[in-house]
């Protein structure tokens, strides 16, 4: 995990057209995608409740505290296809961590569910030191989708677009379809 | 504190039989800390200090008169750990300990006095960062201390200090020892050459620097470039020559001269033909006069692992003679000198073998006597442990591979467990006492461990030959040895089992050799090699990927066909996968995706994920749990006969350990079917606790609910003497859950529960005596005795305050039940009054109450008080989670007391509710002790789903004599959508 020293969050004006606060899709149905849009699935595994996670890219998103409990969370939402990166993790109103280097990128592909990894967040009691890692946990993400979103899963493929390359979803699809892996 | 370890003087030729006389090996003993962790002899060789774990963790000193250890410092707190100790001089012990709450290391000194077996001591503490570089055994009461400052813990300053100076934190310049070096990781002191040696961090590598005797400047003498490279200084010869253990110019780690001026290796003093040296001892002999003194080097001993056994070769005549003597005295054992003072004729020995966890002896070479100091494990019956055989096999390419094979002494089940080690490169198995091996062997299995190519201890070429050989040469080595062993034995089954790389290998062996393997146990393993190159964003950098390549080879497509995850169609045996959710070495994803594809492809796979566990269990309970899990899996999947040669109590404990973890979700996720499976096993072996929990399970709501079965399990648990069983059998019968218990049986069951130590049963017995029943009359005297008894004088007080509070809460509940019973009469009312007055100091005269308000109830902000928020008698579960009434106890003055505390019984009546445990009820009652004049809110919660039942709900307030003082009825509705 990468270790980062906390920063004081300075409230900044955000243009409402550029940044959207998102909450995870709850209902298991495929409500359709706009052209050039896909589903983005990110896991957040945190040892304390988080306030916000900022994702920037083609559009910018803020994952909000209702989806960021102190445990394993999955957040599924629609996003325009393109390149994104995790930019900032806010622990609370006062403290947060900027993830400044190039390690935090991922992409979203149109028409599919793009699993981009599980963001592991470990902070100490006073939230001044945080450790972060974007981990490939594809099989657990697929089990989550199978349990919570079976209908969506039947209409959309899942692909891995997190760090590195992985063909797990393709192999799993082959097994489910009885095809060759 | 005392460690009750026998001290018996023995001649070296006769050994006292050690260990306990248990009939089978108890895993709780096998997987536990040794009684003695380490021992250190004082400089004069007279005293022995020890880090002891018997009856708690403590630092002790061996009392030669009593033969036991006298405790000095107790570290028996969860957050304190003794991390090191040593003798400063003959009557001063230093110790270092860690406070894990604040992650800080501190030091202490024990000033000892031992006169005629009487130990007295004082302790002084130093709260300084740092460590003792050397105890300077030739120097009285002085140490070299490396001081790390609070402000900059990476900086170290060296001081030569007396104990007093260190305790007084006298870090003045005049006490500075020698010049330090930047970025030092650690300092060592070579007393013979009076040189400082330092390991220095340098751009990701480690450099070795030396400050020789009176030299002014540090010299960089070596840079360790690779992880397989050994360079361990043994001794300085002079300013330009050093003796080291290294494998730079040899294949195996050898004893070599090293020239500091040219940075070149010189003469190889000793090299074993097959094995890496692990340790060496040399003697320097000075010869010559005045300025022409020359040091000649004599090897005293070298240590290596021959067939997994620690072997020491001695070179000096006297040592050779002594070693022969010891070998004769301890035949078949490995004898290691673990500590000696300046008088080398007295030493502390550790004598052990693969079937002997070891015992410490005080050996006096002049008197030729070895005296037992203590065993490492006193509760293991040594006669039940099995000796490992070691063997060498030649592979097709001529490579020699060593293996360790352990067969059970008795009760063999003719099953071979092939157990590859982790790593796979630079790790190895030893023929030492191994709890995991002994556990499986004690259950009838034969265990084979192969030190395949890549294993440590056999030289650089051997290690290099294992790199990138995942699923190739490594498994070929293992298979060759397996074939050899199987040819000599008639095994009924063969299974592979391993952790980490061993987990990978376990599955690959089953894939490659389907005709041989009948099952596989893969723990904390790697199953998809390409995933190692794509684990996370932080593990994509070049440095990390290179470290992966060093183990598995450069990434290529061939890795896919050597990944069990991608060969799932070739796995045709039952598989048990064990993983740690916090595994940062293999990664939990490896095991989870293996499980996923096995499940999806219809494979026979069982999976257990330990919560809060990384790359293996980190405590003994976890080790026991894992061993029991694997053993049960093997027995069941292979259809092996019951292990009835193991004591029932041991088998019950194992089954309960597994069952509890699945029942309570401890260490892993809740899994009721698995819990019930293991409780049933324990019940069949006679466990009352398991029978009781099965009773609980079968009375719970759900498709498995079976009250007859539940009642039978409770009765069987009662017959086994499990105290809660008769109690709950009676309680549930009273609540109408069981209909096959008569009134006299109720009393009989409560009485049985109390006899078995279930204290609460006395209160229910009191209730029955107050109210009477069919077949037995009232006994108010007995009722009063039981209700008013002072439980603080009983066992409950010794247990804890929580139990006392629970007992008191139950007594209040019983009193309320008595008052609201249809059988409540004057006689029982007298008892209730007396108990309330005597035990609770409550006024029991009649009171009246006034209903002030009713409706839904809320809690006031910033106050621990509730109030009626809106007046209404129709309550909707969709909107209101609490409802009730607000009453005022009418003003009265009794016996001159102002605002006395009075007793009121609250009774709620409602539609029948069934809670998650399957208990049904339509009435509840409790006692309140409001003060006269107080406004009191009595309310009902509907937080739980099973409480949200529409219908008529009513609350009654009753006086102690049973008169209804106030009542209110509510209509509960449910407007939630279906």
mmCIF file of N, CA and C in Angstrom, chain B residues 216-308:
data_model
loop_
_atom_site.group_PDB
_atom_site.id
_atom_site.type_symbol
_atom_site.label_atom_id
_atom_site.label_comp_id
_atom_site.label_asym_id
_atom_site.label_seq_id
_atom_site.Cartn_x
_atom_site.Cartn_y
_atom_site.Cartn_z
ATOM 1 N N UNK B 216 40.414 5.460 12.449
ATOM 2 C CA UNK B 216 39.626 6.681 12.543
ATOM 3 C C UNK B 216 38.402 6.632 11.641
ATOM 4 N N UNK B 217 38.568 5.971 10.498
ATOM 5 C CA UNK B 217 37.477 5.997 9.521
ATOM 6 C C UNK B 217 36.870 4.609 9.297
ATOM 7 N N UNK B 218 35.595 4.637 9.016
ATOM 8 C CA UNK B 218 34.884 3.414 8.644
ATOM 9 C C UNK B 218 35.301 2.990 7.238
ATOM 10 N N UNK B 219 35.338 1.682 7.012
ATOM 11 C CA UNK B 219 35.674 1.167 5.682
ATOM 12 C C UNK B 219 34.505 0.352 5.147
ATOM 13 N N UNK B 220 34.153 0.682 3.923
ATOM 14 C CA UNK B 220 33.114 -0.118 3.254
ATOM 15 C C UNK B 220 33.784 -1.383 2.751
ATOM 16 N N UNK B 221 33.425 -2.515 3.291
ATOM 17 C CA UNK B 221 34.151 -3.732 2.913
ATOM 18 C C UNK B 221 33.356 -4.629 1.975
ATOM 19 N N UNK B 222 32.049 -4.435 1.897
ATOM 20 C CA UNK B 222 31.305 -5.338 1.034
ATOM 21 C C UNK B 222 29.911 -4.767 0.767
ATOM 22 N N UNK B 223 29.418 -5.063 -0.429
ATOM 23 C CA UNK B 223 28.047 -4.680 -0.771
ATOM 24 C C UNK B 223 27.304 -5.946 -1.202
ATOM 25 N N UNK B 224 26.213 -6.233 -0.524
ATOM 26 C CA UNK B 224 25.436 -7.440 -0.845
ATOM 27 C C UNK B 224 24.491 -7.084 -1.985
ATOM 28 N N UNK B 225 24.709 -7.733 -3.134
ATOM 29 C CA UNK B 225 23.980 -7.346 -4.339
ATOM 30 C C UNK B 225 22.736 -8.189 -4.584
ATOM 31 N N UNK B 226 22.750 -9.433 -4.123
ATOM 32 C CA UNK B 226 21.622 -10.284 -4.492
ATOM 33 C C UNK B 226 21.054 -10.992 -3.268
ATOM 34 N N UNK B 227 19.802 -11.388 -3.407
ATOM 35 C CA UNK B 227 19.120 -11.973 -2.249
ATOM 36 C C UNK B 227 19.666 -13.353 -1.905
ATOM 37 N N UNK B 228 20.342 -14.023 -2.841
ATOM 38 C CA UNK B 228 20.874 -15.352 -2.510
ATOM 39 C C UNK B 228 22.312 -15.258 -2.010
ATOM 40 N N UNK B 229 22.841 -14.027 -2.004
ATOM 41 C CA UNK B 229 24.232 -13.876 -1.627
ATOM 42 C C UNK B 229 24.360 -13.811 -0.108
ATOM 43 N N UNK B 230 25.240 -14.632 0.423
ATOM 44 C CA UNK B 230 25.477 -14.622 1.867
ATOM 45 C C UNK B 230 26.810 -13.940 2.138
ATOM 46 N N UNK B 231 26.846 -13.106 3.149
ATOM 47 C CA UNK B 231 28.101 -12.517 3.598
ATOM 48 C C UNK B 231 27.928 -12.231 5.084
ATOM 49 N N UNK B 232 28.390 -13.141 5.886
ATOM 50 C CA UNK B 232 28.196 -13.023 7.330
ATOM 51 C C UNK B 232 29.552 -12.985 8.028
ATOM 52 N N UNK B 233 29.952 -11.804 8.560
ATOM 53 C CA UNK B 233 31.241 -11.733 9.248
ATOM 54 C C UNK B 233 31.291 -12.676 10.441
ATOM 55 N N UNK B 234 32.390 -13.439 10.529
ATOM 56 C CA UNK B 234 32.574 -14.335 11.681
ATOM 57 C C UNK B 234 33.562 -13.711 12.651
ATOM 58 N N UNK B 235 34.670 -13.212 12.111
ATOM 59 C CA UNK B 235 35.639 -12.559 12.994
ATOM 60 C C UNK B 235 36.641 -11.764 12.166
ATOM 61 N N UNK B 236 37.114 -10.648 12.748
ATOM 62 C CA UNK B 236 38.214 -9.906 12.137
ATOM 63 C C UNK B 236 39.516 -10.593 12.554
ATOM 64 N N UNK B 237 40.437 -10.741 11.609
ATOM 65 C CA UNK B 237 41.747 -11.307 11.935
ATOM 66 C C UNK B 237 42.718 -10.169 12.244
ATOM 67 N N UNK B 238 42.728 -9.218 11.364
ATOM 68 C CA UNK B 238 43.524 -8.014 11.578
ATOM 69 C C UNK B 238 42.862 -6.907 10.771
ATOM 70 N N UNK B 239 43.602 -5.813 10.616
ATOM 71 C CA UNK B 239 42.993 -4.659 9.984
ATOM 72 C C UNK B 239 42.604 -4.918 8.529
ATOM 73 N N UNK B 240 43.195 -5.913 7.926
ATOM 74 C CA UNK B 240 42.923 -6.117 6.504
ATOM 75 C C UNK B 240 42.357 -7.494 6.185
ATOM 76 N N UNK B 241 42.106 -8.284 7.195
ATOM 77 C CA UNK B 241 41.593 -9.616 6.897
ATOM 78 C C UNK B 241 40.444 -9.994 7.846
ATOM 79 N N UNK B 242 39.476 -10.645 7.232
ATOM 80 C CA UNK B 242 38.281 -11.033 8.000
ATOM 81 C C UNK B 242 37.896 -12.457 7.606
ATOM 82 N N UNK B 243 37.289 -13.178 8.523
ATOM 83 C CA UNK B 243 36.751 -14.500 8.204
ATOM 84 C C UNK B 243 35.232 -14.346 8.079
ATOM 85 N N UNK B 244 34.708 -14.842 6.980
ATOM 86 C CA UNK B 244 33.266 -14.670 6.757
ATOM 87 C C UNK B 244 32.638 -15.990 6.309
ATOM 88 N N UNK B 245 31.344 -16.047 6.462
ATOM 89 C CA UNK B 245 30.557 -17.115 5.818
ATOM 90 C C UNK B 245 30.000 -16.510 4.549
ATOM 91 N N UNK B 246 30.337 -17.077 3.420
ATOM 92 C CA UNK B 246 29.885 -16.492 2.155
ATOM 93 C C UNK B 246 29.768 -17.565 1.082
ATOM 94 N N UNK B 247 28.916 -17.274 0.106
ATOM 95 C CA UNK B 247 28.823 -18.165 -1.052
ATOM 96 C C UNK B 247 29.180 -17.411 -2.333
ATOM 97 N N UNK B 248 29.931 -16.301 -2.157
ATOM 98 C CA UNK B 248 30.265 -15.498 -3.333
ATOM 99 C C UNK B 248 31.160 -16.279 -4.308
ATOM 100 N N UNK B 249 32.149 -16.978 -3.771
ATOM 101 C CA UNK B 249 33.094 -17.680 -4.654
ATOM 102 C C UNK B 249 32.899 -19.197 -4.615
ATOM 103 N N UNK B 250 31.902 -19.630 -3.890
ATOM 104 C CA UNK B 250 31.613 -21.066 -3.812
ATOM 105 C C UNK B 250 30.126 -21.280 -4.066
ATOM 106 N N UNK B 251 29.773 -22.486 -4.369
ATOM 107 C CA UNK B 251 28.357 -22.758 -4.594
ATOM 108 C C UNK B 251 27.595 -22.768 -3.267
ATOM 109 N N UNK B 252 28.154 -23.485 -2.310
ATOM 110 C CA UNK B 252 27.518 -23.506 -0.998
ATOM 111 C C UNK B 252 28.162 -22.449 -0.103
ATOM 112 N N UNK B 253 27.430 -22.041 0.930
ATOM 113 C CA UNK B 253 27.974 -21.059 1.867
ATOM 114 C C UNK B 253 29.146 -21.713 2.601
ATOM 115 N N UNK B 254 30.322 -21.088 2.507
ATOM 116 C CA UNK B 254 31.540 -21.676 3.064
ATOM 117 C C UNK B 254 32.210 -20.687 4.009
ATOM 118 N N UNK B 255 33.197 -21.191 4.759
ATOM 119 C CA UNK B 255 33.981 -20.330 5.647
ATOM 120 C C UNK B 255 35.189 -19.856 4.841
ATOM 121 N N UNK B 256 35.263 -18.551 4.642
ATOM 122 C CA UNK B 256 36.228 -18.016 3.691
ATOM 123 C C UNK B 256 36.962 -16.821 4.284
ATOM 124 N N UNK B 257 38.228 -16.670 3.855
ATOM 125 C CA UNK B 257 38.960 -15.444 4.212
ATOM 126 C C UNK B 257 38.543 -14.332 3.260
ATOM 127 N N UNK B 258 38.560 -13.123 3.791
ATOM 128 C CA UNK B 258 38.193 -11.977 2.949
ATOM 129 C C UNK B 258 39.184 -10.862 3.209
ATOM 130 N N UNK B 259 39.751 -10.350 2.114
ATOM 131 C CA UNK B 259 40.759 -9.296 2.232
ATOM 132 C C UNK B 259 40.078 -7.930 2.112
ATOM 133 N N UNK B 260 40.209 -7.144 3.160
ATOM 134 C CA UNK B 260 39.514 -5.864 3.196
ATOM 135 C C UNK B 260 40.166 -4.826 2.303
ATOM 136 N N UNK B 261 41.464 -4.985 2.050
ATOM 137 C CA UNK B 261 42.152 -3.999 1.214
ATOM 138 C C UNK B 261 41.779 -4.179 -0.255
ATOM 139 N N UNK B 262 41.764 -5.425 -0.701
ATOM 140 C CA UNK B 262 41.494 -5.659 -2.117
ATOM 141 C C UNK B 262 40.038 -6.009 -2.388
ATOM 142 N N UNK B 263 39.281 -6.163 -1.314
ATOM 143 C CA UNK B 263 37.888 -6.613 -1.431
ATOM 144 C C UNK B 263 37.801 -7.928 -2.215
ATOM 145 N N UNK B 264 38.753 -8.788 -1.983
ATOM 146 C CA UNK B 264 38.788 -10.082 -2.654
ATOM 147 C C UNK B 264 38.657 -11.206 -1.624
ATOM 148 N N UNK B 265 37.995 -12.264 -2.062
ATOM 149 C CA UNK B 265 37.919 -13.437 -1.195
ATOM 150 C C UNK B 265 39.225 -14.212 -1.293
ATOM 151 N N UNK B 266 39.630 -14.823 -0.206
ATOM 152 C CA UNK B 266 40.877 -15.566 -0.182
ATOM 153 C C UNK B 266 40.629 -17.047 -0.031
ATOM 154 N N UNK B 267 41.389 -17.625 0.867
ATOM 155 C CA UNK B 267 41.359 -19.082 1.033
ATOM 156 C C UNK B 267 39.998 -19.545 1.579
ATOM 157 N N UNK B 268 39.518 -20.634 1.009
ATOM 158 C CA UNK B 268 38.313 -21.257 1.560
ATOM 159 C C UNK B 268 38.752 -22.147 2.715
ATOM 160 N N UNK B 269 38.345 -21.792 3.905
ATOM 161 C CA UNK B 269 38.806 -22.539 5.082
ATOM 162 C C UNK B 269 38.013 -23.828 5.282
ATOM 163 N N UNK B 270 36.717 -23.753 4.981
ATOM 164 C CA UNK B 270 35.910 -24.976 5.076
ATOM 165 C C UNK B 270 34.696 -24.821 4.168
ATOM 166 N N UNK B 271 34.451 -25.840 3.389
ATOM 167 C CA UNK B 271 33.243 -25.882 2.576
ATOM 168 C C UNK B 271 32.680 -27.293 2.642
ATOM 169 N N UNK B 272 31.414 -27.399 2.964
ATOM 170 C CA UNK B 272 30.779 -28.714 2.945
ATOM 171 C C UNK B 272 30.470 -29.070 1.502
ATOM 172 N N UNK B 273 30.585 -30.333 1.165
ATOM 173 C CA UNK B 273 30.399 -30.724 -0.227
ATOM 174 C C UNK B 273 28.961 -30.546 -0.714
ATOM 175 N N UNK B 274 27.985 -30.536 0.214
ATOM 176 C CA UNK B 274 26.592 -30.415 -0.227
ATOM 177 C C UNK B 274 25.831 -29.269 0.431
ATOM 178 N N UNK B 275 26.224 -28.931 1.642
ATOM 179 C CA UNK B 275 25.346 -28.068 2.427
ATOM 180 C C UNK B 275 25.946 -26.685 2.678
ATOM 181 N N UNK B 276 25.051 -25.701 2.735
ATOM 182 C CA UNK B 276 25.447 -24.359 3.158
ATOM 183 C C UNK B 276 25.789 -24.385 4.640
ATOM 184 N N UNK B 277 26.836 -23.678 4.999
ATOM 185 C CA UNK B 277 27.134 -23.538 6.430
ATOM 186 C C UNK B 277 26.148 -22.539 7.025
ATOM 187 N N UNK B 278 25.687 -22.860 8.209
ATOM 188 C CA UNK B 278 24.740 -21.995 8.897
ATOM 189 C C UNK B 278 25.444 -21.152 9.950
ATOM 190 N N UNK B 279 26.536 -21.676 10.492
ATOM 191 C CA UNK B 279 27.250 -20.970 11.566
ATOM 192 C C UNK B 279 28.680 -21.514 11.600
ATOM 193 N N UNK B 280 29.546 -20.772 12.208
ATOM 194 C CA UNK B 280 30.938 -21.233 12.365
ATOM 195 C C UNK B 280 31.544 -20.547 13.576
ATOM 196 N N UNK B 281 32.528 -21.221 14.164
ATOM 197 C CA UNK B 281 33.225 -20.663 15.329
ATOM 198 C C UNK B 281 34.716 -20.855 15.083
ATOM 199 N N UNK B 282 35.474 -19.799 15.248
ATOM 200 C CA UNK B 282 36.909 -19.941 15.038
ATOM 201 C C UNK B 282 37.662 -19.506 16.284
ATOM 202 N N UNK B 283 38.903 -19.944 16.363
ATOM 203 C CA UNK B 283 39.781 -19.549 17.468
ATOM 204 C C UNK B 283 41.008 -18.896 16.844
ATOM 205 N N UNK B 284 41.366 -17.743 17.372
ATOM 206 C CA UNK B 284 42.562 -17.055 16.887
ATOM 207 C C UNK B 284 43.694 -17.312 17.865
ATOM 208 N N UNK B 285 44.798 -17.771 17.367
ATOM 209 C CA UNK B 285 45.957 -18.033 18.227
ATOM 210 C C UNK B 285 47.065 -17.077 17.806
ATOM 211 N N UNK B 286 47.568 -16.301 18.782
ATOM 212 C CA UNK B 286 48.621 -15.332 18.492
ATOM 213 C C UNK B 286 49.981 -15.997 18.640
ATOM 214 N N UNK B 287 50.851 -15.667 17.754
ATOM 215 C CA UNK B 287 52.213 -16.196 17.838
ATOM 216 C C UNK B 287 53.181 -15.087 17.428
ATOM 217 N N UNK B 288 54.407 -15.124 17.954
ATOM 218 C CA UNK B 288 55.398 -14.117 17.611
ATOM 219 C C UNK B 288 55.682 -13.204 18.779
ATOM 220 N N UNK B 289 56.547 -12.276 18.551
ATOM 221 C CA UNK B 289 56.972 -11.383 19.629
ATOM 222 C C UNK B 289 56.759 -9.931 19.233
ATOM 223 N N UNK B 290 56.463 -9.149 20.216
ATOM 224 C CA UNK B 290 56.346 -7.694 20.079
ATOM 225 C C UNK B 290 55.606 -7.287 18.794
ATOM 226 N N UNK B 291 56.328 -6.636 17.880
ATOM 227 C CA UNK B 291 55.659 -6.085 16.715
ATOM 228 C C UNK B 291 55.336 -7.123 15.646
ATOM 229 N N UNK B 292 55.791 -8.310 15.818
ATOM 230 C CA UNK B 292 55.607 -9.308 14.752
ATOM 231 C C UNK B 292 54.610 -10.392 15.146
ATOM 232 N N UNK B 293 53.657 -9.982 15.951
ATOM 233 C CA UNK B 293 52.640 -10.958 16.366
ATOM 234 C C UNK B 293 51.740 -11.288 15.181
ATOM 235 N N UNK B 294 51.527 -12.555 14.947
ATOM 236 C CA UNK B 294 50.642 -12.985 13.871
ATOM 237 C C UNK B 294 49.519 -13.838 14.436
ATOM 238 N N UNK B 295 48.402 -13.682 13.836
ATOM 239 C CA UNK B 295 47.236 -14.454 14.293
ATOM 240 C C UNK B 295 47.073 -15.651 13.365
ATOM 241 N N UNK B 296 46.952 -16.822 13.957
ATOM 242 C CA UNK B 296 46.613 -17.963 13.109
ATOM 243 C C UNK B 296 45.177 -18.396 13.424
ATOM 244 N N UNK B 297 44.491 -18.806 12.388
ATOM 245 C CA UNK B 297 43.065 -19.117 12.512
ATOM 246 C C UNK B 297 42.876 -20.618 12.655
ATOM 247 N N UNK B 298 42.147 -21.017 13.680
ATOM 248 C CA UNK B 298 41.775 -22.421 13.842
ATOM 249 C C UNK B 298 40.257 -22.516 13.863
ATOM 250 N N UNK B 299 39.755 -23.370 13.011
ATOM 251 C CA UNK B 299 38.294 -23.548 13.017
ATOM 252 C C UNK B 299 37.929 -24.389 14.233
ATOM 253 N N UNK B 300 36.978 -23.887 14.976
ATOM 254 C CA UNK B 300 36.538 -24.672 16.135
ATOM 255 C C UNK B 300 35.342 -25.555 15.751
ATOM 256 N N UNK B 301 34.391 -24.954 15.027
ATOM 257 C CA UNK B 301 33.235 -25.758 14.615
ATOM 258 C C UNK B 301 32.549 -25.098 13.426
ATOM 259 N N UNK B 302 31.838 -25.905 12.665
ATOM 260 C CA UNK B 302 30.930 -25.380 11.632
ATOM 261 C C UNK B 302 29.586 -26.096 11.804
ATOM 262 N N UNK B 303 28.536 -25.374 11.449
ATOM 263 C CA UNK B 303 27.181 -25.927 11.613
ATOM 264 C C UNK B 303 26.468 -25.894 10.268
ATOM 265 N N UNK B 304 25.758 -26.945 9.954
ATOM 266 C CA UNK B 304 24.988 -27.021 8.703
ATOM 267 C C UNK B 304 23.834 -27.988 8.930
ATOM 268 N N UNK B 305 22.954 -28.070 7.932
ATOM 269 C CA UNK B 305 21.809 -28.979 8.048
ATOM 270 C C UNK B 305 21.999 -30.158 7.103
ATOM 271 N N UNK B 306 22.282 -31.293 7.695
ATOM 272 C CA UNK B 306 22.515 -32.522 6.943
ATOM 273 C C UNK B 306 21.226 -33.343 6.981
ATOM 274 N N UNK B 307 20.610 -33.508 5.834
ATOM 275 C CA UNK B 307 19.313 -34.197 5.777
ATOM 276 C C UNK B 307 18.304 -33.561 6.733
ATOM 277 N N UNK B 308 18.368 -32.254 6.769
ATOM 278 C CA UNK B 308 17.399 -31.524 7.575
ATOM 279 C C UNK B 308 17.686 -31.501 9.057
#
